[in-house]
């Protein structure tokens, strides 16, 4: 009987299930599904990898192609072949910078409430993202990955709200395959980002850094999330 100790960051990527005839641990930052004799990894990375313990007796393959394997501590890390969808990274164009952070609204228990619509109209930074003309014909899983800072963000097609997110330091994935078919013709995607007030009673993890008073998109990427069916032998 052995004891496996993982740090907090690694522990958040652990999946446990039965694969290839035995119970195993899988480390992956992507979504993992155990399905009888195969493991499905859903990822938008160009070359996703995952680590397995215990190591399968037979080599792992995707569509008959063997995956490369390397030692990763007591785990074995498997890496797929590189792929790319040939897309050009989208540009997020600043339309207007953010104004002063709005006063945080709180309820009877002192908890922060979601900002009102008028706060976005008065204080939000606005960005425009051009969408691909062939958007209605893109495969399921096409996403826009927005790297941003702020408090709350909203995405609109025209005047229709299609996505929103509270800032936590994570990338904001917007499912482009779920947008209206006419989205490319309706002036693309409009992003509104509110800055965070210094006295806002909200918790942010350390990885988020100090984002007080800031609201900005600093990088955008477009990709397609694929499902990799991994089999043994």
mmCIF file of C-alpha atoms in Angstrom:
data_model
loop_
_atom_site.group_PDB
_atom_site.id
_atom_site.type_symbol
_atom_site.label_atom_id
_atom_site.label_comp_id
_atom_site.label_asym_id
_atom_site.label_seq_id
_atom_site.Cartn_x
_atom_site.Cartn_y
_atom_site.Cartn_z
ATOM 1 C CA UNK A 1 0.000 0.000 0.000
ATOM 2 C CA UNK A 2 1.486 3.323 -1.055
ATOM 3 C CA UNK A 3 0.596 6.916 -0.249
ATOM 4 C CA UNK A 4 0.432 9.464 -3.056
ATOM 5 C CA UNK A 5 0.682 13.132 -2.076
ATOM 6 C CA UNK A 6 -0.090 15.845 -4.630
ATOM 7 C CA UNK A 7 0.209 19.601 -4.327
ATOM 8 C CA UNK A 8 -3.003 21.635 -4.427
ATOM 9 C CA UNK A 9 -2.592 22.731 -8.045
ATOM 10 C CA UNK A 10 -1.994 19.198 -9.334
ATOM 11 C CA UNK A 11 -4.803 17.773 -7.188
ATOM 12 C CA UNK A 12 -7.312 19.956 -9.048
ATOM 13 C CA UNK A 13 -6.467 18.108 -12.283
ATOM 14 C CA UNK A 14 -6.996 14.552 -10.963
ATOM 15 C CA UNK A 15 -9.580 12.206 -12.465
ATOM 16 C CA UNK A 16 -10.237 8.729 -11.057
ATOM 17 C CA UNK A 17 -11.965 5.960 -12.962
ATOM 18 C CA UNK A 18 -11.685 2.598 -14.682
ATOM 19 C CA UNK A 19 -9.772 2.537 -17.961
ATOM 20 C CA UNK A 20 -8.151 -0.283 -19.944
ATOM 21 C CA UNK A 21 -9.135 -2.936 -17.441
ATOM 22 C CA UNK A 22 -8.055 -1.286 -14.187
ATOM 23 C CA UNK A 23 -8.804 1.619 -11.876
ATOM 24 C CA UNK A 24 -6.478 4.513 -12.671
ATOM 25 C CA UNK A 25 -5.657 8.111 -11.842
ATOM 26 C CA UNK A 26 -5.402 10.576 -14.713
ATOM 27 C CA UNK A 27 -3.860 14.040 -14.459
ATOM 28 C CA UNK A 28 -5.159 16.456 -17.065
ATOM 29 C CA UNK A 29 -6.001 20.171 -17.193
ATOM 30 C CA UNK A 30 -8.631 19.250 -19.790
ATOM 31 C CA UNK A 31 -11.944 17.434 -19.482
ATOM 32 C CA UNK A 32 -11.613 13.638 -19.179
ATOM 33 C CA UNK A 33 -14.342 11.001 -19.584
ATOM 34 C CA UNK A 34 -13.906 7.313 -18.719
ATOM 35 C CA UNK A 35 -15.900 5.170 -21.164
ATOM 36 C CA UNK A 36 -15.326 1.425 -20.843
ATOM 37 C CA UNK A 37 -12.262 0.547 -22.956
ATOM 38 C CA UNK A 38 -11.372 4.112 -23.910
ATOM 39 C CA UNK A 39 -10.529 7.419 -22.309
ATOM 40 C CA UNK A 40 -11.832 10.579 -23.994
ATOM 41 C CA UNK A 41 -9.874 13.787 -23.546
ATOM 42 C CA UNK A 42 -11.639 16.992 -24.617
ATOM 43 C CA UNK A 43 -9.107 19.734 -25.312
ATOM 44 C CA UNK A 44 -8.561 22.846 -27.411
ATOM 45 C CA UNK A 45 -4.771 22.551 -27.047
ATOM 46 C CA UNK A 46 -2.741 21.896 -30.191
ATOM 47 C CA UNK A 47 -0.928 19.001 -28.501
ATOM 48 C CA UNK A 48 -2.731 17.874 -25.330
ATOM 49 C CA UNK A 49 -1.100 15.552 -22.827
ATOM 50 C CA UNK A 50 -2.221 13.620 -19.765
ATOM 51 C CA UNK A 51 -0.532 11.487 -17.113
ATOM 52 C CA UNK A 52 -1.695 8.032 -15.989
ATOM 53 C CA UNK A 53 -1.118 5.895 -12.884
ATOM 54 C CA UNK A 54 -0.681 2.940 -12.985
ATOM 55 C CA UNK A 55 0.855 2.748 -16.446
ATOM 56 C CA UNK A 56 -1.156 0.572 -18.865
ATOM 57 C CA UNK A 57 0.516 -2.654 -19.947
ATOM 58 C CA UNK A 58 -0.096 -1.837 -23.612
ATOM 59 C CA UNK A 59 0.840 1.418 -25.387
ATOM 60 C CA UNK A 60 -1.882 4.022 -25.752
ATOM 61 C CA UNK A 61 -3.123 5.054 -29.177
ATOM 62 C CA UNK A 62 -5.483 7.543 -30.818
ATOM 63 C CA UNK A 63 -7.054 6.323 -34.065
ATOM 64 C CA UNK A 64 -4.378 3.625 -34.202
ATOM 65 C CA UNK A 65 -1.471 6.072 -33.852
ATOM 66 C CA UNK A 66 0.740 5.457 -30.778
ATOM 67 C CA UNK A 67 1.134 8.325 -28.322
ATOM 68 C CA UNK A 68 4.558 9.349 -27.068
ATOM 69 C CA UNK A 69 5.231 8.415 -23.442
ATOM 70 C CA UNK A 70 7.604 9.932 -20.878
ATOM 71 C CA UNK A 71 8.097 9.453 -17.153
ATOM 72 C CA UNK A 72 6.412 12.078 -14.961
ATOM 73 C CA UNK A 73 7.281 11.104 -11.404
ATOM 74 C CA UNK A 74 5.317 7.951 -10.575
ATOM 75 C CA UNK A 75 2.987 8.725 -13.482
ATOM 76 C CA UNK A 76 3.544 8.142 -17.188
ATOM 77 C CA UNK A 77 2.722 11.159 -19.350
ATOM 78 C CA UNK A 78 1.239 10.577 -22.786
ATOM 79 C CA UNK A 79 1.231 13.258 -25.489
ATOM 80 C CA UNK A 80 -0.787 13.347 -28.699
ATOM 81 C CA UNK A 81 0.446 14.373 -32.117
ATOM 82 C CA UNK A 82 0.237 18.103 -32.795
ATOM 83 C CA UNK A 83 -2.715 19.451 -34.736
ATOM 84 C CA UNK A 84 -3.904 22.906 -35.744
ATOM 85 C CA UNK A 85 -7.070 24.242 -37.332
ATOM 86 C CA UNK A 86 -5.241 26.904 -39.332
ATOM 87 C CA UNK A 87 -7.065 29.794 -37.719
ATOM 88 C CA UNK A 88 -5.758 33.334 -37.400
ATOM 89 C CA UNK A 89 -5.838 34.565 -33.773
ATOM 90 C CA UNK A 90 -8.686 37.074 -33.401
ATOM 91 C CA UNK A 91 -7.970 40.668 -32.496
ATOM 92 C CA UNK A 92 -9.905 42.374 -29.710
ATOM 93 C CA UNK A 93 -10.082 46.044 -30.660
ATOM 94 C CA UNK A 94 -10.566 48.562 -27.864
ATOM 95 C CA UNK A 95 -13.604 50.757 -28.546
ATOM 96 C CA UNK A 96 -13.586 52.658 -25.258
ATOM 97 C CA UNK A 97 -11.539 52.315 -22.045
ATOM 98 C CA UNK A 98 -13.072 51.589 -18.671
ATOM 99 C CA UNK A 99 -14.313 54.372 -16.442
ATOM 100 C CA UNK A 100 -14.141 54.475 -12.629
ATOM 101 C CA UNK A 101 -15.318 51.256 -10.934
ATOM 102 C CA UNK A 102 -18.966 51.451 -9.873
ATOM 103 C CA UNK A 103 -19.897 51.339 -6.205
ATOM 104 C CA UNK A 104 -20.401 47.716 -5.200
ATOM 105 C CA UNK A 105 -24.018 46.910 -4.394
ATOM 106 C CA UNK A 106 -24.506 44.607 -1.405
ATOM 107 C CA UNK A 107 -27.467 42.752 0.021
ATOM 108 C CA UNK A 108 -28.647 42.513 3.652
ATOM 109 C CA UNK A 109 -25.800 40.096 4.512
ATOM 110 C CA UNK A 110 -23.131 42.349 3.039
ATOM 111 C CA UNK A 111 -22.522 40.111 0.041
ATOM 112 C CA UNK A 112 -21.662 41.689 -3.285
ATOM 113 C CA UNK A 113 -24.438 41.707 -5.867
ATOM 114 C CA UNK A 114 -24.081 41.518 -9.634
ATOM 115 C CA UNK A 115 -23.645 44.967 -11.228
ATOM 116 C CA UNK A 116 -26.696 46.545 -12.826
ATOM 117 C CA UNK A 117 -27.046 47.236 -16.544
ATOM 118 C CA UNK A 118 -26.455 50.953 -16.039
ATOM 119 C CA UNK A 119 -23.020 50.223 -14.553
ATOM 120 C CA UNK A 120 -21.944 48.571 -17.802
ATOM 121 C CA UNK A 121 -23.239 51.520 -19.805
ATOM 122 C CA UNK A 122 -21.350 54.023 -17.646
ATOM 123 C CA UNK A 123 -18.109 52.302 -16.600
ATOM 124 C CA UNK A 124 -17.354 49.235 -18.721
ATOM 125 C CA UNK A 125 -14.464 48.976 -21.146
ATOM 126 C CA UNK A 126 -15.735 47.944 -24.573
ATOM 127 C CA UNK A 127 -13.956 45.703 -27.082
ATOM 128 C CA UNK A 128 -14.935 44.517 -30.540
ATOM 129 C CA UNK A 129 -14.015 41.052 -31.846
ATOM 130 C CA UNK A 130 -14.488 40.237 -35.526
ATOM 131 C CA UNK A 131 -16.021 36.806 -36.064
ATOM 132 C CA UNK A 132 -15.126 34.469 -38.965
ATOM 133 C CA UNK A 133 -17.487 34.678 -41.928
ATOM 134 C CA UNK A 134 -17.858 30.889 -41.985
ATOM 135 C CA UNK A 135 -18.931 30.749 -38.324
ATOM 136 C CA UNK A 136 -22.238 28.912 -39.030
ATOM 137 C CA UNK A 137 -20.242 26.135 -40.724
ATOM 138 C CA UNK A 138 -17.622 25.704 -37.998
ATOM 139 C CA UNK A 139 -17.532 22.365 -36.118
ATOM 140 C CA UNK A 140 -19.065 21.989 -32.694
ATOM 141 C CA UNK A 141 -16.614 23.022 -29.991
ATOM 142 C CA UNK A 142 -15.245 26.160 -31.661
ATOM 143 C CA UNK A 143 -14.450 28.626 -28.876
ATOM 144 C CA UNK A 144 -13.073 32.111 -28.375
ATOM 145 C CA UNK A 145 -10.632 32.096 -25.445
ATOM 146 C CA UNK A 146 -10.506 35.528 -23.826
ATOM 147 C CA UNK A 147 -7.647 36.386 -21.451
ATOM 148 C CA UNK A 148 -8.894 39.359 -19.472
ATOM 149 C CA UNK A 149 -8.864 41.245 -16.181
ATOM 150 C CA UNK A 150 -11.663 43.068 -14.401
ATOM 151 C CA UNK A 151 -14.687 42.298 -12.246
ATOM 152 C CA UNK A 152 -17.512 41.158 -14.529
ATOM 153 C CA UNK A 153 -17.617 40.713 -18.300
ATOM 154 C CA UNK A 154 -20.460 40.407 -20.776
ATOM 155 C CA UNK A 155 -20.482 39.369 -24.430
ATOM 156 C CA UNK A 156 -23.107 40.637 -26.858
ATOM 157 C CA UNK A 157 -24.084 39.985 -30.451
ATOM 158 C CA UNK A 158 -25.764 43.243 -31.337
ATOM 159 C CA UNK A 159 -27.872 43.973 -28.257
ATOM 160 C CA UNK A 160 -28.325 40.302 -27.338
ATOM 161 C CA UNK A 161 -26.412 39.036 -24.299
ATOM 162 C CA UNK A 162 -24.799 35.705 -25.250
ATOM 163 C CA UNK A 163 -22.288 35.065 -22.426
ATOM 164 C CA UNK A 164 -20.979 36.520 -19.178
ATOM 165 C CA UNK A 165 -18.363 35.744 -16.538
ATOM 166 C CA UNK A 166 -17.113 36.911 -13.156
ATOM 167 C CA UNK A 167 -13.333 37.272 -13.033
ATOM 168 C CA UNK A 168 -11.408 34.530 -11.215
ATOM 169 C CA UNK A 169 -8.083 34.539 -13.041
ATOM 170 C CA UNK A 170 -9.245 31.852 -15.465
ATOM 171 C CA UNK A 171 -9.574 32.153 -19.221
ATOM 172 C CA UNK A 172 -13.080 32.978 -20.439
ATOM 173 C CA UNK A 173 -14.239 30.485 -23.074
ATOM 174 C CA UNK A 174 -17.089 31.691 -25.288
ATOM 175 C CA UNK A 175 -18.715 28.998 -27.414
ATOM 176 C CA UNK A 176 -18.776 30.461 -30.917
ATOM 177 C CA UNK A 177 -20.766 27.504 -32.239
ATOM 178 C CA UNK A 178 -23.634 28.583 -29.965
ATOM 179 C CA UNK A 179 -23.921 32.109 -31.329
ATOM 180 C CA UNK A 180 -26.699 33.165 -33.720
ATOM 181 C CA UNK A 181 -25.935 32.266 -37.339
ATOM 182 C CA UNK A 182 -26.133 35.942 -38.296
ATOM 183 C CA UNK A 183 -23.485 36.948 -35.730
ATOM 184 C CA UNK A 184 -20.669 37.649 -38.260
ATOM 185 C CA UNK A 185 -22.961 40.032 -40.141
ATOM 186 C CA UNK A 186 -24.112 41.766 -36.945
ATOM 187 C CA UNK A 187 -20.817 43.552 -36.316
ATOM 188 C CA UNK A 188 -19.146 40.605 -34.581
ATOM 189 C CA UNK A 189 -18.888 40.192 -30.827
ATOM 190 C CA UNK A 190 -19.040 43.072 -28.352
ATOM 191 C CA UNK A 191 -17.287 42.596 -24.994
ATOM 192 C CA UNK A 192 -18.057 44.815 -21.984
ATOM 193 C CA UNK A 193 -15.709 44.577 -18.973
ATOM 194 C CA UNK A 194 -16.294 46.282 -15.635
ATOM 195 C CA UNK A 195 -13.327 47.201 -13.405
ATOM 196 C CA UNK A 196 -13.197 45.914 -9.835
ATOM 197 C CA UNK A 197 -13.661 48.420 -7.008
ATOM 198 C CA UNK A 198 -10.903 48.472 -4.378
ATOM 199 C CA UNK A 199 -13.375 47.893 -1.536
ATOM 200 C CA UNK A 200 -15.396 45.169 -3.270
ATOM 201 C CA UNK A 201 -16.165 42.369 -0.752
ATOM 202 C CA UNK A 202 -15.178 39.554 -3.115
ATOM 203 C CA UNK A 203 -12.546 36.822 -2.918
ATOM 204 C CA UNK A 204 -10.059 36.269 -5.726
ATOM 205 C CA UNK A 205 -7.483 33.446 -5.767
ATOM 206 C CA UNK A 206 -3.810 34.403 -5.642
ATOM 207 C CA UNK A 207 -3.306 33.435 -9.296
ATOM 208 C CA UNK A 208 -5.641 36.286 -10.298
ATOM 209 C CA UNK A 209 -3.200 38.949 -9.064
ATOM 210 C CA UNK A 210 -4.188 42.517 -8.223
ATOM 211 C CA UNK A 211 -6.802 43.652 -10.746
ATOM 212 C CA UNK A 212 -8.265 46.531 -8.749
ATOM 213 C CA UNK A 213 -9.474 49.328 -11.002
ATOM 214 C CA UNK A 214 -8.512 47.532 -14.228
ATOM 215 C CA UNK A 215 -10.653 46.107 -17.012
ATOM 216 C CA UNK A 216 -8.934 44.942 -20.184
ATOM 217 C CA UNK A 217 -8.600 42.150 -22.724
ATOM 218 C CA UNK A 218 -4.930 41.334 -23.145
ATOM 219 C CA UNK A 219 -5.151 38.366 -25.489
ATOM 220 C CA UNK A 220 -7.668 36.429 -27.529
ATOM 221 C CA UNK A 221 -7.338 33.021 -29.150
ATOM 222 C CA UNK A 222 -9.679 30.952 -31.248
ATOM 223 C CA UNK A 223 -9.648 27.191 -31.352
ATOM 224 C CA UNK A 224 -11.696 24.045 -31.608
ATOM 225 C CA UNK A 225 -12.116 21.674 -28.704
ATOM 226 C CA UNK A 226 -11.573 18.125 -29.928
ATOM 227 C CA UNK A 227 -12.374 14.799 -28.330
ATOM 228 C CA UNK A 228 -9.382 12.431 -28.327
ATOM 229 C CA UNK A 229 -10.462 8.779 -27.945
ATOM 230 C CA UNK A 230 -7.532 7.018 -26.280
ATOM 231 C CA UNK A 231 -7.321 3.224 -26.414
ATOM 232 C CA UNK A 232 -4.766 0.691 -25.224
ATOM 233 C CA UNK A 233 -2.946 -1.375 -27.850
#
